[in-house]
Protein backbone atom coordinates (compact mmCIF):
# COMPACT_ATOMS: atom_id res chain seq x y z
CA UNK A 1 0.00 0.00 0.00
CA UNK A 2 1.17 3.52 -0.66
CA UNK A 3 0.74 6.51 1.63
CA UNK A 4 -2.43 7.63 -0.19
CA UNK A 5 -4.03 4.34 0.83
CA UNK A 6 -2.92 4.78 4.46
CA UNK A 7 -4.73 7.88 5.74
CA UNK A 8 -4.44 6.60 9.32
CA UNK A 9 -0.72 7.45 9.35
CA UNK A 10 -1.58 11.16 9.25
CA UNK A 11 -4.38 10.95 11.83
CA UNK A 12 -2.70 11.80 15.14
CA UNK A 13 -5.74 10.93 17.27
CA UNK A 14 -6.16 7.53 15.64
CA UNK A 15 -2.45 6.75 15.96
CA UNK A 16 -2.55 7.75 19.64
CA UNK A 17 -5.10 4.94 20.13
CA UNK A 18 -3.42 2.19 18.09
CA UNK A 19 0.16 3.25 17.33
CA UNK A 20 1.66 1.30 20.23
CA UNK A 21 -0.26 -1.81 19.16
CA UNK A 22 0.98 -1.51 15.57
CA UNK A 23 4.59 -1.64 16.81
CA UNK A 24 4.06 -4.99 18.55
CA UNK A 25 5.60 -8.02 16.83
CA UNK A 26 2.33 -9.92 17.33
CA UNK A 27 0.57 -7.45 15.04
CA UNK A 28 3.49 -7.13 12.63
CA UNK A 29 3.23 -10.91 12.08
CA UNK A 30 -0.21 -10.29 10.53
CA UNK A 31 1.47 -8.43 7.66
CA UNK A 32 2.97 -11.74 6.49
CA UNK A 33 -0.37 -13.58 6.35
CA UNK A 34 -2.62 -13.35 3.30
CA UNK A 35 -6.17 -12.72 4.43
CA UNK A 36 -8.66 -12.14 1.62
CA UNK A 37 -6.42 -13.04 -1.33
CA UNK A 38 -5.30 -9.49 -2.22
CA UNK A 39 -4.53 -8.13 1.25
CA UNK A 40 -2.60 -9.16 4.31
CA UNK A 41 -4.43 -9.67 7.58
CA UNK A 42 -2.82 -6.50 8.96
CA UNK A 43 -3.95 -4.44 5.96
CA UNK A 44 -7.48 -5.80 6.38
CA UNK A 45 -7.52 -5.04 10.12
CA UNK A 46 -6.19 -1.52 9.57
CA UNK A 47 -8.86 -0.75 6.98
CA UNK A 48 -11.63 -2.07 9.22
CA UNK A 49 -10.22 -0.26 12.23
CA UNK A 50 -9.76 3.13 10.57
CA UNK A 51 -13.07 3.23 8.71
CA UNK A 52 -14.92 2.09 11.85
CA UNK A 53 -13.06 4.68 13.93
CA UNK A 54 -14.05 7.52 11.57
CA UNK A 55 -17.72 6.46 11.65
CA UNK A 56 -17.74 6.13 15.45
CA UNK A 57 -16.04 9.51 15.82
CA UNK A 58 -18.56 11.25 13.53
CA UNK A 59 -21.42 9.72 15.52
CA UNK A 60 -20.00 10.71 18.91
CA UNK A 61 -19.41 7.10 19.95
CA UNK A 62 -16.35 5.54 21.58
CA UNK A 63 -13.84 6.02 18.76
CA UNK A 64 -10.91 4.75 20.83
CA UNK A 65 -12.48 1.38 21.64
CA UNK A 66 -13.72 1.07 18.06
CA UNK A 67 -10.23 1.74 16.65
CA UNK A 68 -8.51 -0.67 19.03
CA UNK A 69 -11.00 -3.52 18.71
CA UNK A 70 -11.26 -3.02 14.95
CA UNK A 71 -7.50 -3.47 14.73
CA UNK A 72 -7.55 -6.59 16.92
CA UNK A 73 -10.70 -8.25 15.52
CA UNK A 74 -8.79 -10.76 13.34
CA UNK A 75 -5.75 -11.33 15.56
CA UNK A 76 -5.16 -14.99 14.70
CA UNK A 77 -2.27 -16.63 12.88
CA UNK A 78 -3.61 -19.70 11.10
CA UNK A 79 -4.73 -19.89 7.46
CA UNK A 80 -8.50 -20.16 7.65
CA UNK A 81 -8.59 -21.89 4.25
CA UNK A 82 -6.45 -24.78 5.53
CA UNK A 83 -6.98 -25.08 9.30
CA UNK A 84 -10.30 -26.65 10.25
CA UNK A 85 -12.02 -26.82 13.64
CA UNK A 86 -15.01 -28.76 14.97
CA UNK A 87 -16.94 -25.47 14.83
CA UNK A 88 -16.83 -23.05 11.92
CA UNK A 89 -14.03 -20.55 11.37
CA UNK A 90 -16.66 -17.78 11.67
CA UNK A 91 -17.41 -18.92 15.22
CA UNK A 92 -13.89 -19.87 16.35
CA UNK A 93 -11.66 -17.06 15.11
CA UNK A 94 -13.28 -14.17 17.05
CA UNK A 95 -12.68 -16.09 20.29
CA UNK A 96 -9.07 -16.81 19.31
CA UNK A 97 -8.59 -13.15 18.36
CA UNK A 98 -10.02 -12.03 21.71
CA UNK A 99 -7.75 -14.43 23.62
CA UNK A 100 -4.71 -13.19 21.67
CA UNK A 101 -5.68 -9.53 22.11
CA UNK A 102 -6.04 -9.99 25.89
CA UNK A 103 -2.41 -11.11 26.00
CA UNK A 104 -1.32 -7.80 24.44
CA UNK A 105 -3.48 -5.24 26.21
CA UNK A 106 -6.30 -4.77 28.69
CA UNK A 107 -9.65 -4.79 26.90
CA UNK A 108 -12.90 -3.17 27.96
CA UNK A 109 -16.26 -4.95 27.79
CA UNK A 110 -17.03 -2.87 24.70
CA UNK A 111 -13.81 -3.97 22.97
CA UNK A 112 -14.53 -7.58 23.92
CA UNK A 113 -18.02 -7.36 22.41
CA UNK A 114 -16.67 -5.78 19.21
CA UNK A 115 -14.08 -8.53 18.72
CA UNK A 116 -16.24 -11.51 19.65
CA UNK A 117 -19.41 -10.39 17.84
CA UNK A 118 -17.86 -9.05 14.62
CA UNK A 119 -18.95 -12.16 12.70
CA UNK A 120 -22.66 -11.67 13.38
CA UNK A 121 -24.58 -12.86 10.38
CA UNK A 122 -22.32 -15.87 10.06
CA UNK A 123 -22.88 -16.48 13.79
CA UNK A 124 -26.06 -16.04 15.84
CA UNK A 125 -24.91 -13.75 18.68
CA UNK A 126 -25.81 -10.14 17.80
CA UNK A 127 -23.58 -7.22 18.81
CA UNK A 128 -24.61 -5.43 22.00
CA UNK A 129 -23.23 -1.95 21.27
CA UNK A 130 -23.46 0.52 18.39
CA UNK A 131 -19.68 0.38 18.01
CA UNK A 132 -19.88 -3.40 17.62
CA UNK A 133 -22.47 -3.03 14.87
CA UNK A 134 -20.21 -0.53 13.09
CA UNK A 135 -17.18 -2.85 13.10
CA UNK A 136 -19.36 -5.78 12.03
CA UNK A 137 -20.74 -3.84 9.05
CA UNK A 138 -17.40 -2.31 8.06
CA UNK A 139 -15.66 -5.70 8.27
CA UNK A 140 -18.20 -7.16 5.85
CA UNK A 141 -17.85 -4.19 3.49
CA UNK A 142 -14.03 -4.31 3.50
CA UNK A 143 -14.05 -8.11 3.03
CA UNK A 144 -16.45 -7.72 0.10
CA UNK A 145 -14.18 -5.16 -1.55
CA UNK A 146 -11.16 -7.40 -1.00
CA UNK A 147 -13.05 -10.35 -2.50
CA UNK A 148 -14.11 -8.24 -5.50
CA UNK A 149 -10.51 -7.15 -6.02
CA UNK A 150 -9.37 -10.79 -5.93
CA UNK A 151 -11.96 -11.73 -8.56
CA UNK A 152 -10.82 -8.81 -10.74
CA UNK A 153 -7.21 -9.90 -10.33
CA UNK A 154 -7.99 -13.51 -11.23
CA UNK A 155 -10.12 -12.41 -14.19
CA UNK A 156 -7.37 -10.17 -15.55
CA UNK A 157 -4.70 -12.84 -14.99
CA UNK A 158 -6.56 -15.65 -16.75
CA UNK A 159 -5.30 -17.04 -20.01
CA UNK A 160 -7.14 -15.61 -22.94
CA UNK A 161 -8.37 -18.23 -25.31
CA UNK A 162 -7.81 -17.59 -28.96
CA UNK A 163 -10.96 -17.54 -30.93
CA UNK A 164 -11.29 -20.44 -33.31
CA UNK A 165 -11.63 -19.43 -36.94
CA UNK A 166 -15.18 -19.66 -38.13
CA UNK A 167 -16.01 -22.39 -40.55
CA UNK A 168 -17.27 -21.39 -43.95
CA UNK A 169 -20.15 -23.65 -44.96
CA UNK A 170 -19.98 -22.66 -48.68
mmCIF file of C-alpha atoms in Angstrom:
data_model
loop_
_atom_site.group_PDB
_atom_site.id
_atom_site.type_symbol
_atom_site.label_atom_id
_atom_site.label_comp_id
_atom_site.label_asym_id
_atom_site.label_seq_id
_atom_site.Cartn_x
_atom_site.Cartn_y
_atom_site.Cartn_z
ATOM 1 C CA UNK A 1 0.000 0.000 0.000
ATOM 2 C CA UNK A 2 1.169 3.516 -0.658
ATOM 3 C CA UNK A 3 0.739 6.511 1.630
ATOM 4 C CA UNK A 4 -2.434 7.630 -0.187
ATOM 5 C CA UNK A 5 -4.033 4.341 0.831
ATOM 6 C CA UNK A 6 -2.915 4.775 4.455
ATOM 7 C CA UNK A 7 -4.729 7.881 5.738
ATOM 8 C CA UNK A 8 -4.439 6.604 9.320
ATOM 9 C CA UNK A 9 -0.723 7.448 9.346
ATOM 10 C CA UNK A 10 -1.583 11.161 9.249
ATOM 11 C CA UNK A 11 -4.376 10.951 11.828
ATOM 12 C CA UNK A 12 -2.697 11.795 15.144
ATOM 13 C CA UNK A 13 -5.739 10.930 17.270
ATOM 14 C CA UNK A 14 -6.162 7.525 15.639
ATOM 15 C CA UNK A 15 -2.452 6.750 15.956
ATOM 16 C CA UNK A 16 -2.546 7.748 19.643
ATOM 17 C CA UNK A 17 -5.096 4.943 20.132
ATOM 18 C CA UNK A 18 -3.424 2.190 18.086
ATOM 19 C CA UNK A 19 0.160 3.255 17.329
ATOM 20 C CA UNK A 20 1.664 1.302 20.234
ATOM 21 C CA UNK A 21 -0.261 -1.806 19.158
ATOM 22 C CA UNK A 22 0.982 -1.511 15.573
ATOM 23 C CA UNK A 23 4.590 -1.638 16.809
ATOM 24 C CA UNK A 24 4.061 -4.986 18.551
ATOM 25 C CA UNK A 25 5.601 -8.025 16.833
ATOM 26 C CA UNK A 26 2.328 -9.923 17.334
ATOM 27 C CA UNK A 27 0.571 -7.447 15.036
ATOM 28 C CA UNK A 28 3.494 -7.129 12.629
ATOM 29 C CA UNK A 29 3.225 -10.906 12.080
ATOM 30 C CA UNK A 30 -0.206 -10.289 10.530
ATOM 31 C CA UNK A 31 1.466 -8.434 7.659
ATOM 32 C CA UNK A 32 2.969 -11.736 6.486
ATOM 33 C CA UNK A 33 -0.375 -13.580 6.346
ATOM 34 C CA UNK A 34 -2.618 -13.354 3.303
ATOM 35 C CA UNK A 35 -6.167 -12.719 4.429
ATOM 36 C CA UNK A 36 -8.660 -12.141 1.621
ATOM 37 C CA UNK A 37 -6.423 -13.044 -1.328
ATOM 38 C CA UNK A 38 -5.303 -9.491 -2.215
ATOM 39 C CA UNK A 39 -4.534 -8.133 1.250
ATOM 40 C CA UNK A 40 -2.601 -9.158 4.310
ATOM 41 C CA UNK A 41 -4.433 -9.668 7.578
ATOM 42 C CA UNK A 42 -2.816 -6.503 8.963
ATOM 43 C CA UNK A 43 -3.954 -4.437 5.959
ATOM 44 C CA UNK A 44 -7.481 -5.798 6.381
ATOM 45 C CA UNK A 45 -7.525 -5.039 10.123
ATOM 46 C CA UNK A 46 -6.191 -1.524 9.574
ATOM 47 C CA UNK A 47 -8.860 -0.750 6.981
ATOM 48 C CA UNK A 48 -11.634 -2.074 9.218
ATOM 49 C CA UNK A 49 -10.219 -0.257 12.230
ATOM 50 C CA UNK A 50 -9.758 3.128 10.573
ATOM 51 C CA UNK A 51 -13.071 3.233 8.705
ATOM 52 C CA UNK A 52 -14.920 2.089 11.848
ATOM 53 C CA UNK A 53 -13.063 4.681 13.932
ATOM 54 C CA UNK A 54 -14.050 7.520 11.572
ATOM 55 C CA UNK A 55 -17.715 6.459 11.646
ATOM 56 C CA UNK A 56 -17.739 6.129 15.451
ATOM 57 C CA UNK A 57 -16.040 9.508 15.823
ATOM 58 C CA UNK A 58 -18.558 11.247 13.534
ATOM 59 C CA UNK A 59 -21.423 9.718 15.524
ATOM 60 C CA UNK A 60 -19.996 10.710 18.910
ATOM 61 C CA UNK A 61 -19.406 7.101 19.948
ATOM 62 C CA UNK A 62 -16.350 5.537 21.584
ATOM 63 C CA UNK A 63 -13.845 6.016 18.756
ATOM 64 C CA UNK A 64 -10.907 4.748 20.828
ATOM 65 C CA UNK A 65 -12.482 1.377 21.644
ATOM 66 C CA UNK A 66 -13.715 1.074 18.060
ATOM 67 C CA UNK A 67 -10.234 1.743 16.645
ATOM 68 C CA UNK A 68 -8.511 -0.671 19.029
ATOM 69 C CA UNK A 69 -11.001 -3.525 18.709
ATOM 70 C CA UNK A 70 -11.257 -3.021 14.953
ATOM 71 C CA UNK A 71 -7.502 -3.469 14.728
ATOM 72 C CA UNK A 72 -7.551 -6.586 16.916
ATOM 73 C CA UNK A 73 -10.700 -8.250 15.523
ATOM 74 C CA UNK A 74 -8.791 -10.756 13.338
ATOM 75 C CA UNK A 75 -5.751 -11.333 15.564
ATOM 76 C CA UNK A 76 -5.155 -14.985 14.698
ATOM 77 C CA UNK A 77 -2.266 -16.631 12.879
ATOM 78 C CA UNK A 78 -3.608 -19.703 11.100
ATOM 79 C CA UNK A 79 -4.726 -19.890 7.463
ATOM 80 C CA UNK A 80 -8.499 -20.164 7.650
ATOM 81 C CA UNK A 81 -8.586 -21.885 4.248
ATOM 82 C CA UNK A 82 -6.450 -24.784 5.529
ATOM 83 C CA UNK A 83 -6.978 -25.081 9.298
ATOM 84 C CA UNK A 84 -10.302 -26.655 10.251
ATOM 85 C CA UNK A 85 -12.020 -26.817 13.639
ATOM 86 C CA UNK A 86 -15.014 -28.755 14.969
ATOM 87 C CA UNK A 87 -16.942 -25.469 14.831
ATOM 88 C CA UNK A 88 -16.827 -23.046 11.917
ATOM 89 C CA UNK A 89 -14.026 -20.547 11.375
ATOM 90 C CA UNK A 90 -16.655 -17.778 11.666
ATOM 91 C CA UNK A 91 -17.405 -18.918 15.221
ATOM 92 C CA UNK A 92 -13.894 -19.873 16.352
ATOM 93 C CA UNK A 93 -11.657 -17.063 15.108
ATOM 94 C CA UNK A 94 -13.280 -14.175 17.055
ATOM 95 C CA UNK A 95 -12.677 -16.091 20.294
ATOM 96 C CA UNK A 96 -9.073 -16.809 19.314
ATOM 97 C CA UNK A 97 -8.594 -13.149 18.359
ATOM 98 C CA UNK A 98 -10.021 -12.034 21.706
ATOM 99 C CA UNK A 99 -7.750 -14.428 23.617
ATOM 100 C CA UNK A 100 -4.706 -13.195 21.667
ATOM 101 C CA UNK A 101 -5.681 -9.532 22.110
ATOM 102 C CA UNK A 102 -6.045 -9.989 25.889
ATOM 103 C CA UNK A 103 -2.413 -11.114 25.998
ATOM 104 C CA UNK A 104 -1.321 -7.804 24.436
ATOM 105 C CA UNK A 105 -3.479 -5.243 26.208
ATOM 106 C CA UNK A 106 -6.295 -4.771 28.688
ATOM 107 C CA UNK A 107 -9.647 -4.792 26.903
ATOM 108 C CA UNK A 108 -12.902 -3.167 27.963
ATOM 109 C CA UNK A 109 -16.262 -4.952 27.790
ATOM 110 C CA UNK A 110 -17.034 -2.869 24.698
ATOM 111 C CA UNK A 111 -13.811 -3.967 22.969
ATOM 112 C CA UNK A 112 -14.532 -7.585 23.924
ATOM 113 C CA UNK A 113 -18.018 -7.359 22.409
ATOM 114 C CA UNK A 114 -16.674 -5.784 19.211
ATOM 115 C CA UNK A 115 -14.079 -8.531 18.718
ATOM 116 C CA UNK A 116 -16.242 -11.514 19.652
ATOM 117 C CA UNK A 117 -19.409 -10.392 17.841
ATOM 118 C CA UNK A 118 -17.864 -9.048 14.616
ATOM 119 C CA UNK A 119 -18.952 -12.162 12.702
ATOM 120 C CA UNK A 120 -22.661 -11.667 13.381
ATOM 121 C CA UNK A 121 -24.579 -12.856 10.375
ATOM 122 C CA UNK A 122 -22.315 -15.866 10.060
ATOM 123 C CA UNK A 123 -22.883 -16.482 13.795
ATOM 124 C CA UNK A 124 -26.058 -16.038 15.839
ATOM 125 C CA UNK A 125 -24.905 -13.748 18.675
ATOM 126 C CA UNK A 126 -25.805 -10.137 17.803
ATOM 127 C CA UNK A 127 -23.579 -7.224 18.811
ATOM 128 C CA UNK A 128 -24.608 -5.432 22.003
ATOM 129 C CA UNK A 129 -23.228 -1.953 21.273
ATOM 130 C CA UNK A 130 -23.456 0.522 18.393
ATOM 131 C CA UNK A 131 -19.677 0.380 18.010
ATOM 132 C CA UNK A 132 -19.878 -3.399 17.618
ATOM 133 C CA UNK A 133 -22.471 -3.027 14.866
ATOM 134 C CA UNK A 134 -20.211 -0.533 13.088
ATOM 135 C CA UNK A 135 -17.176 -2.846 13.102
ATOM 136 C CA UNK A 136 -19.362 -5.782 12.030
ATOM 137 C CA UNK A 137 -20.743 -3.844 9.051
ATOM 138 C CA UNK A 138 -17.402 -2.313 8.061
ATOM 139 C CA UNK A 139 -15.663 -5.704 8.274
ATOM 140 C CA UNK A 140 -18.201 -7.155 5.854
ATOM 141 C CA UNK A 141 -17.849 -4.189 3.489
ATOM 142 C CA UNK A 142 -14.033 -4.313 3.501
ATOM 143 C CA UNK A 143 -14.048 -8.107 3.028
ATOM 144 C CA UNK A 144 -16.455 -7.719 0.095
ATOM 145 C CA UNK A 145 -14.181 -5.155 -1.554
ATOM 146 C CA UNK A 146 -11.159 -7.404 -1.002
ATOM 147 C CA UNK A 147 -13.053 -10.354 -2.501
ATOM 148 C CA UNK A 148 -14.108 -8.244 -5.497
ATOM 149 C CA UNK A 149 -10.508 -7.154 -6.022
ATOM 150 C CA UNK A 150 -9.369 -10.788 -5.932
ATOM 151 C CA UNK A 151 -11.958 -11.730 -8.562
ATOM 152 C CA UNK A 152 -10.820 -8.812 -10.742
ATOM 153 C CA UNK A 153 -7.209 -9.900 -10.332
ATOM 154 C CA UNK A 154 -7.988 -13.508 -11.232
ATOM 155 C CA UNK A 155 -10.124 -12.413 -14.188
ATOM 156 C CA UNK A 156 -7.373 -10.169 -15.546
ATOM 157 C CA UNK A 157 -4.704 -12.842 -14.990
ATOM 158 C CA UNK A 158 -6.560 -15.650 -16.753
ATOM 159 C CA UNK A 159 -5.299 -17.037 -20.014
ATOM 160 C CA UNK A 160 -7.144 -15.608 -22.944
ATOM 161 C CA UNK A 161 -8.373 -18.232 -25.309
ATOM 162 C CA UNK A 162 -7.813 -17.594 -28.964
ATOM 163 C CA UNK A 163 -10.958 -17.544 -30.935
ATOM 164 C CA UNK A 164 -11.287 -20.437 -33.312
ATOM 165 C CA UNK A 165 -11.625 -19.433 -36.938
ATOM 166 C CA UNK A 166 -15.181 -19.657 -38.126
ATOM 167 C CA UNK A 167 -16.009 -22.393 -40.554
ATOM 168 C CA UNK A 168 -17.275 -21.395 -43.946
ATOM 169 C CA UNK A 169 -20.148 -23.649 -44.958
ATOM 170 C CA UNK A 170 -19.978 -22.664 -48.681
#
